Each structure stands twice: as C-alpha cells, then as structure tokens.
XYZ file of C-alpha atoms in Angstrom:
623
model
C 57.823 61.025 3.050
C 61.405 59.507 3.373
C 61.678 57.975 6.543
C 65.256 59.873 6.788
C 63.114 63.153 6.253
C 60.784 61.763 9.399
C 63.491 60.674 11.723
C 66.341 63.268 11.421
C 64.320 66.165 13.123
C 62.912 63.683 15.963
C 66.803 62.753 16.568
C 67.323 66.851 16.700
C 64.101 67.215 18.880
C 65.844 65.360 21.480
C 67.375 66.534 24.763
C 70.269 66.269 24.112
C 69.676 66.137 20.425
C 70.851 62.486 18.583
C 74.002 62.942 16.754
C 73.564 59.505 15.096
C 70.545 56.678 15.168
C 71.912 53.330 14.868
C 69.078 51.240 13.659
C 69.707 47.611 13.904
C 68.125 44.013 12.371
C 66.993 42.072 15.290
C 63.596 42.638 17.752
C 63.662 42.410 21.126
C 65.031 38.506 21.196
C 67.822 39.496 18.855
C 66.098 37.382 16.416
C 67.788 36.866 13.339
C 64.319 36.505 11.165
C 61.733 39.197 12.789
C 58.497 39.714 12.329
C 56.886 42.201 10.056
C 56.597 44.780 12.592
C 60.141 44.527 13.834
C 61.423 45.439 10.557
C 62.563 48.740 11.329
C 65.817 48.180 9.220
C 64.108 47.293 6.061
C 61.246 50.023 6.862
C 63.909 53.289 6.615
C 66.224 51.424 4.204
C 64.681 49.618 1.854
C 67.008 46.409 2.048
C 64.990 43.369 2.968
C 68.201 41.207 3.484
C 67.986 39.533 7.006
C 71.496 40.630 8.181
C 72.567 44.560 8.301
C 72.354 47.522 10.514
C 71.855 51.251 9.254
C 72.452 54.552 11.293
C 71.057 57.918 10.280
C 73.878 61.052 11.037
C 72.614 64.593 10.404
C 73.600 64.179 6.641
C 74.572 60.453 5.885
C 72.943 57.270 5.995
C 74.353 54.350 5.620
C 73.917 50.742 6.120
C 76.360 47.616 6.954
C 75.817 44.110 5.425
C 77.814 41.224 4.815
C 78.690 39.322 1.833
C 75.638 37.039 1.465
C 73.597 40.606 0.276
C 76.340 42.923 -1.057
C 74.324 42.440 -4.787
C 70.879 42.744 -3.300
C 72.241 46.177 -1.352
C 73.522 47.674 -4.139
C 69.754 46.895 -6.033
C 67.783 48.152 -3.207
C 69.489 50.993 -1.526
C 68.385 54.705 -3.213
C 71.099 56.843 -3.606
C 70.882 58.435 -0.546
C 72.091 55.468 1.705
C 75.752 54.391 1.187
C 76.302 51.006 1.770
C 79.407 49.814 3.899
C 80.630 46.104 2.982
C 81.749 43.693 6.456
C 84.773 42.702 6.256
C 85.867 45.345 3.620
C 84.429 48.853 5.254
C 85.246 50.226 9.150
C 82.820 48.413 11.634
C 79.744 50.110 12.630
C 81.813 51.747 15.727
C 84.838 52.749 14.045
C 83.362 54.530 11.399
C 80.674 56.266 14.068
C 84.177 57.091 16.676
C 86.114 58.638 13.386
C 83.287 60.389 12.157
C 81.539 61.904 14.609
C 82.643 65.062 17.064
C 83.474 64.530 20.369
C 80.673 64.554 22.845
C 78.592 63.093 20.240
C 75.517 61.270 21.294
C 74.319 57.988 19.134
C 70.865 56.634 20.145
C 69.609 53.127 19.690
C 66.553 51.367 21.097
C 67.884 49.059 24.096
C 65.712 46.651 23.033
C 66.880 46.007 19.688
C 70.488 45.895 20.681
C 72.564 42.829 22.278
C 74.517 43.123 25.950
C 78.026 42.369 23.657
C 77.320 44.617 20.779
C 76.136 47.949 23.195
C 79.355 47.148 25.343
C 81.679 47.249 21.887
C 80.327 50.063 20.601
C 80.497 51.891 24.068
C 83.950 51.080 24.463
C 84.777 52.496 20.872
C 82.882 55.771 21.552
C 84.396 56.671 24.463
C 88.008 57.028 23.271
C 86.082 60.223 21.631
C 83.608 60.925 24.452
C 80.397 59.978 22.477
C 77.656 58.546 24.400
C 75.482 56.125 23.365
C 72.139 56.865 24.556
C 69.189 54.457 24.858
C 66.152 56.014 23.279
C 62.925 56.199 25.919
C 60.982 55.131 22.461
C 61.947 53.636 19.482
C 61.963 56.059 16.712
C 60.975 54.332 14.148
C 58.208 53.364 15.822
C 57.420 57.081 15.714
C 57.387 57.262 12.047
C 55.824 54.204 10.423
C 52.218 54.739 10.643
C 51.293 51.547 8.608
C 52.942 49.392 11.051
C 51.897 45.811 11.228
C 50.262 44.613 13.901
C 51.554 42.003 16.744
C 50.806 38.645 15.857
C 48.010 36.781 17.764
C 48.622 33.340 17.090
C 48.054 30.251 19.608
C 50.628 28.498 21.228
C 51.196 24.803 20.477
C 52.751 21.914 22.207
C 55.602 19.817 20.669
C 54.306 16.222 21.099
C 57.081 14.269 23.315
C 57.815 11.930 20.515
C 59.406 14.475 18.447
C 60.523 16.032 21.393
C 62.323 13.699 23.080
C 63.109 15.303 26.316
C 60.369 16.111 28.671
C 60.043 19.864 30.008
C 60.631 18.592 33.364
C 63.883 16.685 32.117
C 65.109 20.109 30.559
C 64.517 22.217 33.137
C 66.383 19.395 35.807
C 69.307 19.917 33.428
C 69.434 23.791 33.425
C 69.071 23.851 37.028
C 72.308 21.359 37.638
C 74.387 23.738 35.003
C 73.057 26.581 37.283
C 74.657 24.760 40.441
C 77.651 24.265 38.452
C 78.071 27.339 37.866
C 77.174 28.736 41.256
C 74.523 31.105 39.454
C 70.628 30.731 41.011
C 68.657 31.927 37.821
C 69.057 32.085 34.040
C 67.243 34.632 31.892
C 66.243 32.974 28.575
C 65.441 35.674 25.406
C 65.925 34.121 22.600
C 62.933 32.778 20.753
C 64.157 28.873 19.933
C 65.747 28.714 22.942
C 62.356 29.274 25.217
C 60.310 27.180 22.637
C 62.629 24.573 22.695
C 62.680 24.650 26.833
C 59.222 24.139 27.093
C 58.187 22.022 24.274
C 56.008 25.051 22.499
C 55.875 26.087 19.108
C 54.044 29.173 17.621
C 53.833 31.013 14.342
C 54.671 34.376 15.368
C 57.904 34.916 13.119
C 57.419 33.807 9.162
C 58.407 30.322 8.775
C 60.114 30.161 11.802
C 57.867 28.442 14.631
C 58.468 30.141 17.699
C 56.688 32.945 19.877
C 57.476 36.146 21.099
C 58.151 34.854 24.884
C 61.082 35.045 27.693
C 61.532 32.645 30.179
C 63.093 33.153 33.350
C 64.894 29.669 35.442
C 65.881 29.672 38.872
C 66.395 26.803 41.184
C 63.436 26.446 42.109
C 60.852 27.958 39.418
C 60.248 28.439 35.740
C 58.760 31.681 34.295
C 57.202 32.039 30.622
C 56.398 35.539 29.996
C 54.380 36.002 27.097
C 50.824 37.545 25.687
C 48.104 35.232 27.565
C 46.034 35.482 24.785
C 48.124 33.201 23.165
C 47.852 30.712 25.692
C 45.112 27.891 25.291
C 43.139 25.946 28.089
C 45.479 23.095 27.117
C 48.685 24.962 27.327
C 48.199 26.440 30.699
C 47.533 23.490 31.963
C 50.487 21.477 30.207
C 52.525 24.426 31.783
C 50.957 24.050 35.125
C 51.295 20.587 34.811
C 55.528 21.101 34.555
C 55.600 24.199 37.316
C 55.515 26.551 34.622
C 54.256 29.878 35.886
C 52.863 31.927 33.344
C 53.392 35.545 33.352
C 52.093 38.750 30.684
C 54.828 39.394 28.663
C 55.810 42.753 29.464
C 56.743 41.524 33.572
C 60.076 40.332 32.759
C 61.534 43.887 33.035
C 60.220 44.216 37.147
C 60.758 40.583 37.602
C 64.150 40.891 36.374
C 64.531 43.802 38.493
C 63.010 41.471 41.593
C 65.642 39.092 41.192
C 67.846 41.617 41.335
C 66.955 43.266 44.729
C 66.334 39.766 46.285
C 66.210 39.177 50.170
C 69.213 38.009 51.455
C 67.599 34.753 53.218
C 66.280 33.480 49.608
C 69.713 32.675 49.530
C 71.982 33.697 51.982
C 73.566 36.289 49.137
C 75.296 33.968 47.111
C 74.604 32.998 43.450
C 74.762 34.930 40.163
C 72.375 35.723 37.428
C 72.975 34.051 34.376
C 72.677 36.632 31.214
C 74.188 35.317 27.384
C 75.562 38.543 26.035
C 75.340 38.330 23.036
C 71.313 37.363 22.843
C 70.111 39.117 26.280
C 68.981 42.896 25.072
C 70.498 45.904 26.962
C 66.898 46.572 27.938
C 67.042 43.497 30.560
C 70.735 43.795 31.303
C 70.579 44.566 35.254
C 71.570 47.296 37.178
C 74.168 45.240 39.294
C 78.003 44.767 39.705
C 79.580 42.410 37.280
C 80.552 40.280 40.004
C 76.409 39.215 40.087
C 76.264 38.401 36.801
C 77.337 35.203 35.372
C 78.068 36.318 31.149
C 78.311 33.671 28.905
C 76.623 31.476 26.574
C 73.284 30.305 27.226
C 73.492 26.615 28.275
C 70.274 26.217 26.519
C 72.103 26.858 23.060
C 74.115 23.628 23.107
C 71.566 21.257 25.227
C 69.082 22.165 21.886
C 72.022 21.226 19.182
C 72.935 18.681 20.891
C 70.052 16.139 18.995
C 67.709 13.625 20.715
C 67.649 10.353 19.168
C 64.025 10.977 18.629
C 64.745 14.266 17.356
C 66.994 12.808 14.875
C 65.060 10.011 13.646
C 62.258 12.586 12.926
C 65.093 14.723 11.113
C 66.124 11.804 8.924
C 62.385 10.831 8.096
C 61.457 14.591 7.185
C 64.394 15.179 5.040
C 63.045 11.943 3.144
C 59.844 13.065 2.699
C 61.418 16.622 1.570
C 63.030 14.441 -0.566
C 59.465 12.947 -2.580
C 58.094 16.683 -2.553
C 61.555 18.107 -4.437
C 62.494 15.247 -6.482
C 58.727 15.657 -7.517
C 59.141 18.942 -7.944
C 61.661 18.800 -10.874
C 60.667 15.889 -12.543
C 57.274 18.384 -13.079
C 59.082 21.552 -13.715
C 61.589 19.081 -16.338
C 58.234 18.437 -18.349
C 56.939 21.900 -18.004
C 60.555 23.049 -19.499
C 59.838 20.702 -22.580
C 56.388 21.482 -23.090
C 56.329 24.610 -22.691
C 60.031 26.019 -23.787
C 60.876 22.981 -26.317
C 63.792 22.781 -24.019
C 65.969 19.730 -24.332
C 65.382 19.124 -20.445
C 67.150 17.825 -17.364
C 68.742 15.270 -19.101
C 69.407 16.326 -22.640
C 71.704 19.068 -24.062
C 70.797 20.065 -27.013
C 70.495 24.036 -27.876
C 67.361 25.471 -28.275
C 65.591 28.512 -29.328
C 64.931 28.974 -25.854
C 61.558 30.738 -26.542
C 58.053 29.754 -25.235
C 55.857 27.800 -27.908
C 53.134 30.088 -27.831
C 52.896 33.200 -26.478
C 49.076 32.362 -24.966
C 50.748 29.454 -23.040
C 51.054 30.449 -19.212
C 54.894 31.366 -18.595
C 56.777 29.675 -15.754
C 58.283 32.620 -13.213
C 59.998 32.494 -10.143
C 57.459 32.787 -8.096
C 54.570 30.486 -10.161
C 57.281 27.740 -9.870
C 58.377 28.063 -6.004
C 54.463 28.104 -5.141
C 54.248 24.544 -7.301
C 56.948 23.591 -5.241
C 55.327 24.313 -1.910
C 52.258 22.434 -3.336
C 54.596 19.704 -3.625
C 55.291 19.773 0.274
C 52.076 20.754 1.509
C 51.364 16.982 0.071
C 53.730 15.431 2.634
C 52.881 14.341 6.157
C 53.093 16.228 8.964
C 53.732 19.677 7.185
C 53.430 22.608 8.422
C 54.955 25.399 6.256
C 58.586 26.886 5.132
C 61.654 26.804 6.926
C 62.360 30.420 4.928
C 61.508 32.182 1.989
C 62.143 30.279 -1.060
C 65.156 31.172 -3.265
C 64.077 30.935 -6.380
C 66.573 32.253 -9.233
C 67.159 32.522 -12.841
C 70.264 33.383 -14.124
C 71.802 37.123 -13.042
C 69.637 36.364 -9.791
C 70.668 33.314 -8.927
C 74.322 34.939 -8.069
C 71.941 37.563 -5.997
C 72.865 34.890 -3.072
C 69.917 35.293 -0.942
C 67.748 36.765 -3.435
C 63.803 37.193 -2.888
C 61.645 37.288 -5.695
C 58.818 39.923 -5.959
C 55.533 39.099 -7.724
C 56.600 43.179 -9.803
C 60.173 41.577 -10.905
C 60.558 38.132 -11.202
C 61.970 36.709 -13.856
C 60.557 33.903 -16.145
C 62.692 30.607 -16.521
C 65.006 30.935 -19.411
C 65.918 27.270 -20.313
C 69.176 28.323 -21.152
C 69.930 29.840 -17.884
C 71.031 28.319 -14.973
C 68.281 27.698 -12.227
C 69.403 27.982 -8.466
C 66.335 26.584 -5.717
C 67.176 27.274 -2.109
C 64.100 26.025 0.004
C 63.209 24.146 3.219
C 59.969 22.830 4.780
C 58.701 22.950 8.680
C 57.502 19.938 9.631
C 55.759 18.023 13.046
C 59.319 16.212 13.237
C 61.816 18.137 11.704
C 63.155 21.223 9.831
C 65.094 20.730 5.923
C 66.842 23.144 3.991
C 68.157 21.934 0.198
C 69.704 23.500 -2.238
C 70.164 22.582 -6.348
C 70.985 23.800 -9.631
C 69.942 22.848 -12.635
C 69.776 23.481 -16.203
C 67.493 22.502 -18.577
C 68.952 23.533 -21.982
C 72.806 23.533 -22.779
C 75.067 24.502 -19.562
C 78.398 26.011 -20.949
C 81.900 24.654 -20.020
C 82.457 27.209 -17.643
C 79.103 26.620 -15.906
C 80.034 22.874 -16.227
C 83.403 23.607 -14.492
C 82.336 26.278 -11.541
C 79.084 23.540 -10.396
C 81.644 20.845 -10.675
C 84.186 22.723 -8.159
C 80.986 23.388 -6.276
C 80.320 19.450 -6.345
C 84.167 18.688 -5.047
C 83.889 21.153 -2.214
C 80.635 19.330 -0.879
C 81.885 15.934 -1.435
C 85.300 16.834 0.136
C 83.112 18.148 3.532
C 80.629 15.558 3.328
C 83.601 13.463 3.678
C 85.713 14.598 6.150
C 86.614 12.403 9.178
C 88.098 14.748 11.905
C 89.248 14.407 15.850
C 86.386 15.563 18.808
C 87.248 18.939 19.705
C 87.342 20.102 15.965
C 85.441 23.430 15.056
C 83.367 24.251 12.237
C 86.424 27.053 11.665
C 89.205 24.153 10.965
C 86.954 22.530 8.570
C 85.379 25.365 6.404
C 88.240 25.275 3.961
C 87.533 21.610 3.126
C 84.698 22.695 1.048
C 86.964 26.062 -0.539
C 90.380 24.184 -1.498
C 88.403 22.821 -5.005
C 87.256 26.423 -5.870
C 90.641 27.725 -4.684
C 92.506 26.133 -7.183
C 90.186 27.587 -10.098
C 90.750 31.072 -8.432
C 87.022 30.823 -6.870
C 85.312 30.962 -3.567
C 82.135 32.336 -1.853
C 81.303 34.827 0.357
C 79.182 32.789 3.032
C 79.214 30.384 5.239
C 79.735 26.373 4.271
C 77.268 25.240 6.886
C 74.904 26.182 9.454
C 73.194 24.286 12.627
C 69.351 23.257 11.568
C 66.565 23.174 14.346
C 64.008 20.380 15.101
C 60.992 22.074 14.220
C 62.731 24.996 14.978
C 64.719 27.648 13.474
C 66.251 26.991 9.948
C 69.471 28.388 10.906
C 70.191 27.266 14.629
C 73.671 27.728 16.640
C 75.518 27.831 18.389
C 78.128 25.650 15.911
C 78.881 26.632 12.170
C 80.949 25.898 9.492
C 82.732 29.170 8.392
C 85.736 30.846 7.958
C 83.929 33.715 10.338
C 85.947 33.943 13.788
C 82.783 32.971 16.271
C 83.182 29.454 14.087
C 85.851 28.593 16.199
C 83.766 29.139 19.912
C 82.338 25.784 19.558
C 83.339 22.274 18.875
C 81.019 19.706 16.232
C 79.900 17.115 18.610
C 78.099 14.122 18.012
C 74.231 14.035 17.293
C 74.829 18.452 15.991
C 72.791 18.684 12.692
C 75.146 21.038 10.313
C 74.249 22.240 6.683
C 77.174 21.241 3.405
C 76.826 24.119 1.237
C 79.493 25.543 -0.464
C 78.748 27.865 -3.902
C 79.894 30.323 -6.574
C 78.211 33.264 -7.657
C 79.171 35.405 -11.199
C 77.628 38.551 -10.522
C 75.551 39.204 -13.278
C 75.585 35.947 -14.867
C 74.703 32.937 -12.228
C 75.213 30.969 -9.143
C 75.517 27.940 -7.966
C 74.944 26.286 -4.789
C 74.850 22.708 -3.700
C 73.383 21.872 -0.064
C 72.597 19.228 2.044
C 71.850 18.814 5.888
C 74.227 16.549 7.676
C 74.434 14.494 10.926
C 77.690 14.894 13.249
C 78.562 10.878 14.343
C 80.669 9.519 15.531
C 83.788 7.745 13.362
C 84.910 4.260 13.176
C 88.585 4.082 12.058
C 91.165 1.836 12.156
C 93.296 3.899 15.222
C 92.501 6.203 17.797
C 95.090 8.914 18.312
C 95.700 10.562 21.920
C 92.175 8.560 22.955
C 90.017 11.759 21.130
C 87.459 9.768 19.494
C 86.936 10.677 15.822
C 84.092 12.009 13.896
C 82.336 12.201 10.661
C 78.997 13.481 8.846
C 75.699 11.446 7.816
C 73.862 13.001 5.298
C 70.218 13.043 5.791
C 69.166 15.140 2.229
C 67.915 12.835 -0.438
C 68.044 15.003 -3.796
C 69.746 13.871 -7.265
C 72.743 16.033 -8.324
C 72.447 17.140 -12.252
C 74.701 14.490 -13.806
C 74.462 17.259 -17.183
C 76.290 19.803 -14.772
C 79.151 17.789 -13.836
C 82.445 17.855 -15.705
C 83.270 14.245 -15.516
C 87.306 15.416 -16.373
C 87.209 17.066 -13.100
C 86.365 14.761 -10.595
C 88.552 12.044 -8.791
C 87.441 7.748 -9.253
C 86.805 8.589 -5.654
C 84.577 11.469 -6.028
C 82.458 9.715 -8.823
C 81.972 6.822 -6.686
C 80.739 9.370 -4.025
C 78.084 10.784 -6.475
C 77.001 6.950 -7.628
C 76.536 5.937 -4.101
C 74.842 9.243 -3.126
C 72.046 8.331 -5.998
C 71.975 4.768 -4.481
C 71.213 5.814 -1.688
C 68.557 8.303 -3.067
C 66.719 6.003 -4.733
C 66.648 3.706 -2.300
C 64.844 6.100 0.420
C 62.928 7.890 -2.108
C 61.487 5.430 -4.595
C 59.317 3.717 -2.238
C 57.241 6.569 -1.855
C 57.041 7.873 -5.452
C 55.487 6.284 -8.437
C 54.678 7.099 -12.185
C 56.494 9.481 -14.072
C 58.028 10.913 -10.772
C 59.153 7.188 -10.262
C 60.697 7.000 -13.723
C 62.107 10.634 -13.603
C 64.276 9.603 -10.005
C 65.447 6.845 -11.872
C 66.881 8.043 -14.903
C 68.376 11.067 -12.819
C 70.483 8.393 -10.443
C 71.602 6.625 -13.102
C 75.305 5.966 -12.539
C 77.973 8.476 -13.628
C-alpha cells in the first residue's frame, strides 16, 4: 500500500482529526544524515535526498527541497507528490496558512521538529487559527512495518592525541560560558556536539561517527543519556573517570523536567537553562517562562570548529593520505579507461569510438568504480570508513548534484562523458571530502570553458585574504563572479565546515549566499570546504573541491588593528590539465594551478610508487 493510503485515515482517526501531517528530515537530534529508521521522509516519499520536508493534506502531498536535489525530486517523486522548490515556492508555513481552513489542525512528531522551526510555523498558523498539534505517536511509525531496527553499536573513545582537549578541559569551558551567561545548565542534542564533548565516537548514523546520545551540563555535573548497552567496561569507566554520569537514554525527558522544578536552595532561584533553538526538539523544550530559558546557539558549536592544533595536524595528515588513496584511484581507473574503452585517457584527447573492446570484458559502472575507490582508502592508515555516500556520476548524472547511484540504474563510464567523484573518508585523525572531474576521451569547448570557470571560482576563494569579522556570506560570491560573467552559477553552497572525525558537514560557519551564512564569522583554526560547480541538466556537472584551513594573514598593513585572514588548503588532488581552457585563465591563476601540483607532488609522492608514482607525475606537470 501507498504510505499516503496508510496515513491519511490515521490523520482522520484522530481527535480532533489532522488536517495536515508535516513530515520532516531530521530524528530526534535534528540530524542532518539519520539513520535508516529515522527516514520517515524518504519512507512516504520516495526522495532519498538528505534535505526536504513533506506534509500529507486530505488530498495533496507535497514535498519541499532545495536546489542541491531539485533534479533528483523530479526523478523520484510519483505523480502523486508535487514538489515545491526553496527559494522559488511559498515556505512550508505559508503555503499550509493559505491553504488550509481556519481552525485547521497540522500534526508533526515533536521529536522530529526543531524549537525555531515549531515556533515559525506556529506563528504563521495562527494568523488563520490553525493549530499545530504534536502527535502522541509518530505516524509513520504506525505504518512502516519493515522498519529498521535501532542500531546497537559500541561506543568508542577518541584517543587524546587526536583529540586535543581533554573531557575535563571541555566541560571547564562550558561551565565558564554558563557563568557568563548567568545560565546553570546546558542541554546538548545534537549528535557531534555530545560526541565531540566527551571524546566518543560511534557508528550509529552511516558514515557519520556519532551515537544516538544527549548530554545534559550544569555547574556542577555532566549527564550522557544514551542506550547502556552501548556502553563498554572501558567507557564507563573513562566516563566515571571525568564525572560523567551515565544515564538510559530515554531519562532526559524527566530529568529535563527535574531541572525544571528545581529547589530553590540548589540555587537560590537564579540561573537559566540553556536550550539552542534551532537543534533542541520541541519534545525537550520546557514547560517554563521564557525568562528561564537562555535561547541561543549552543556554545558547543563554535568551541568544536574552532580546531585544536592537534586536531589540525591530524586533518592535514589525513587529507594527505586521502590524497595517495584518490590520486591512486585515477591513475587505475585512467588504465582501466584505455584498456578497457580504447579511450585516449586522462591525458590524451583524441576521439574514440567510445565502445568497450569486447563485450565479455567486465564493464566499469558507477558503483564497481566508487567500491575500487574505497578499496583504495581502506589501504590507508587509520581508516575507518566514508565521510558520505560516494557521488559517483557519468554524464546526465553528474549534473544530478547530489546524486546516489543504485546497483538497478547506474550507469557505465562512457569515456566520452564527463566523470564527476564527490567522496570523503573517516579516519582516527580526521574527516576529507574531495571533489574532481575528469574526462577521459575528448572534453568539448564548452565543457572546457564551464570546468575552467569552475577552476577560477576556486582559485579566486582559495585565494582570498579578508579582515577578522568576515562571514562566509561576504565571501561566497568570490567563487560565483567567474561563472557570472559566462551567465553561470550553482545552486549550493561554496563551502561547508568539516568535522575531526566527525560529521562531514559541520557548522556552525559556511560559505553561502544562504542568509544563516552571515550568523557567524571565519575565525582562525575553522576548517571550511572550496567548492564551487556547474551543472547542465541533462548533460553534466562539474565540481571542483577542496578542504581549507582558516589562518591567519600576513600582509604588509593592518587596517583599524582587525587582523587579516586567509585559507590553507589541506586537499592534495591534481586538477585535469585536459579540462582547462588555458585562454581563460589569468598568468596569476596558472601560476596558482603550477604551484598547487608542486605542492601535490611534493606531499604525495613520497608515499606512492610505480605506475601510481609515474601517473602523479605526468598529471602535475606544469601548465
């Protein structure tokens, strides 16, 4: 059965009966990557994107994404959801306030739904009088009977030396921002953020290694709430060790609701409880005056940006063993072109006939190649898995710009297609995410001229120098003003915060032209992504990316006493010389590009040898 078909007459079954169901992405951490259970979205949609939110009316359904998956929507959605565009379609609330009758009641899980968001939508409804009414259950819940099961997996310790900071030294720091702030306890519910505080990892959410916990910080104690059968012998007693009480998972809700009715001599009735908005779910938002609550951004958010020096030395030395496992990568998958395709290669540009030598010769698909890839990594000290699912893409899919290939679909590599790889690895001391295009027959001028644009736009933000105080919001446009000019852009993001063994996509800084860019100043020691694109729908993509290092600037003057700042890049990967329209590109730019190989074969060449050796060398040959 349709899972529309399922839910509608449970929202009608209701007392008082659900108008609308708003059914959103995150779990109950307001995780942006969930785990296989928590994806109700994708279970009544269809659309495995990891950004959107549907709601179910009595005879619509319809489902709000942004621009990274409008393609991938419009492939997955039947033709009984509709799909509304952000940034080009009413918002979520609008549409539900315009649409709706008066007295209408929308239900959504409290769990699943942010402090921020349920206080938006509530003040859009009630120009109209609709309610929104948090479900006892959660209705999809109701209706998947194949649900996956909750992951069981043990909890690990982050060793201090890629840690940096001791738990003890973290929690010393929350508890002076608490006094600051004249708030006595913090509730923690985001899933990096608690791993991060207490030096634990898991493997609860795909390639992201954190574990379904909360943590609750006053001035005095530390709470980890989470399923004890997770917990080893030598994690309780680490915890112990740091005044870590554990608790089961489900006591945050009456322990939140302790702290709330606290004795007055605990103390003296003074001090607020410290709740980030737009992370804490509505489930644990408390039943107290706003004048109790301190809202605002979790301190936690920019303490874990904000790098350790031992944090970033294992960043640089992971990216450059990323760097062996991709650079091995293609020189492999540049002979496998030739051998198997006849294709002219990475270097060459001949045209071919583009067809494989013999039909009994295994082809080369999306997926086959990705999983070589992953081979490569698995190779590399102190792996642990992917930092997210591999974007693998030929052609048409590589302007799908987060597309997902499926063992049923995939396509097989075409060597006169463009090939876009977006991948990342997890490792003991540090998280990557890299992005290149190639070709391996004949590119043609215009795919020459878009990946060249592409190329100025990264250059021009690799190389910005910029005052303290800057946002991620001022300098998005760095890396747009080459495509501009061509009458191009992108729909995402230039750049993106990157955990330490942590989340591949980590705030609370970004590089965007997206308003919440401009919240937070780049500081020094921030890790940021460079990774500007162009996607053809139908035809290709393109997408060049590299992690970066905020640090500070020397220059020659120091206006108004600000301090200046600049980017190191940390990603070791060869751009495809064959791409690059050489009439494009500024003396200055080219001499960007030669250093960049420099540089690349410097770091990488020590640890590769053979063919892979010889392969990194002719790709970094000078421009």
């Amino acid at each position: 059965m349709d899972p529309l078909d399922a839910l509608r007459p449970l929202m009608a079954s209701r007392d008082p009966p659900l108008d609308a169901l708003i059914v959103p992405s995150e779990d109950a951490h307001q995780s942006e990557y969930v785990a296989d259970r928590d994806k109700r979205r994708e279970f009544v949609s269809g659309f495995s994107g990891s950004a959107g939110l549907a709601v179910i009316t009595k005879n619509e359904a319809l489902l709000w994404t942004d621009g990274r998956y409008f393609l991938q929507a419009t492939q997955q959605l039947s033709e009984r959801w509709k799909l509304m565009r952000i940034g080009e379609d009413p918002v979520v609330e609008s549409w539900l306030a315009d649409n709706l009758e008066s007295n209408a009641s929308v239900g959504v899980d409290a769990w699943c739904v942010s402090v921020s968001n349920a206080k938006r939508w509530r003040e859009a409804f009630a120009k109209k009088g609709i309610e929104l009414v948090k479900t006892e259950r959660n209705l999809v819940d109701e209706i998947w009977k194949d649900r996956p099961a909750q992951p069981v997996s043990p909890v690990t310790i982050q060793p201090l030396e890629f840690a940096g900071r001791s738990v003890a030294e973290k929690l010393a720091d929350i508890r002076g921002k608490l006094s600051q702030e004249r708030a006595f306890a913090l509730v923690v519910s985001t899933l990096d953020e608690v791993a991060w505080l207490f030096n634990l990892r898991g493997s609860d959410v795909m390639y992201n290694p954190v574990v379904h916990a909360y943590a609750i910080v006053t001035l005095d104690s530390a709470f980890y709430y989470v399923d004890k059968h997770k917990i080893t012998t030598e994690v309780e007693r680490f915890l112990t060790e740091n005044q870590v009480v554990i608790k089961d998972y489900e006591e945050v809700v009456q322990d939140l609701d302790a702290l709330v009715s606290r004795p007055e001599e605990v103390n003296d009735g003074k001090g607020l409880i410290w709740i980030d908005p737009n992370s804490c779910p509505l489930k644990l938002y408390p039943d107290i005056s706003a004048d109790e609550l301190l809202l605002q951004q979790s301190p936690i958010a920019l303490s874990k940006a904000l790098k350790h020096p031992a944090e970033l030395e294992g960043l640089r030395n992971s990216h450059v063993r990323d760097g062996v496992a991709v650079v091995s990568f293609f020189a492999w998958l540049d002979n496998q072109m030739q051998e198997i395709y006849g294709a002219p290669g990475y270097f060459l540009e001949t045209k071919t006939s583009l067809k494989r030598k013999s039909p009994e010769v295994e082809k080369l698909t999306e997926i086959s190649v990705s999983d070589k890839l992953e081979e490569f990594r698995s190779t590399q000290k102190h792996f642990r898995g992917l930092s997210f699912e591999t974007i693998s893409s030929v052609g048409a899919n590589a302007a799908v710009i987060h597309y997902a290939a499926k063992p049923e679909s995939c396509a097989e590599l075409d060597p006169d297609s463009i090939y876009l790889c977006d991948s990342g690895g997890q490792y003991l001391d540090g998280t990557t995410d890299i992005t290149r295009t190639v070709h391996f027959g004949k590119p043609s001028p215009h795919e020459k001229a878009c990946y060249t644009q592409v190329l100025k736009g990264h250059i021009a933000l690799d190389s910005a120098i910029f005052p303290n105080g800057t946002t991620g919001h001022a300098l998005d446009v760095l890396a747009r003003v080459p495509l501009w000019k061509s009458g191009l852009d992108y729909r995402h993001g230039t750049g993106h915060g990157v955990g330490s063994y942590l989340n591949v996509h980590e705030g609370p800084h970004l590089i965007s032209f997206k308003p919440q860019a401009r919240n937070v100043p780049l500081q020094a020691s921030m890790t940021v992504t460079d990774e500007p694109g162009y996607y053809e729908d139908g035809k290709f993509g393109v997408r060049l990316e590299n992690v970066l290092i905020v640090k500070e600037a020397q220059t020659a003057h120091n206006f108004s006493d600000k301090g200046y700042l600049c980017f190191e890049h940390i990603t070791w990967v060869p751009f495809q010389r064959k791409l690059i329209d050489m009439s494009l590109l500024s003396p200055e730019e080219i001499a960007w590009v030669n250093e960049y190989h420099v540089g690349c074969r410097e770091k990488l060449g020590p640890h590769l040898s053979g063919v892979h050796s010889e392969w990194l060398l002719d790709a970094t040959q000078p421009l």
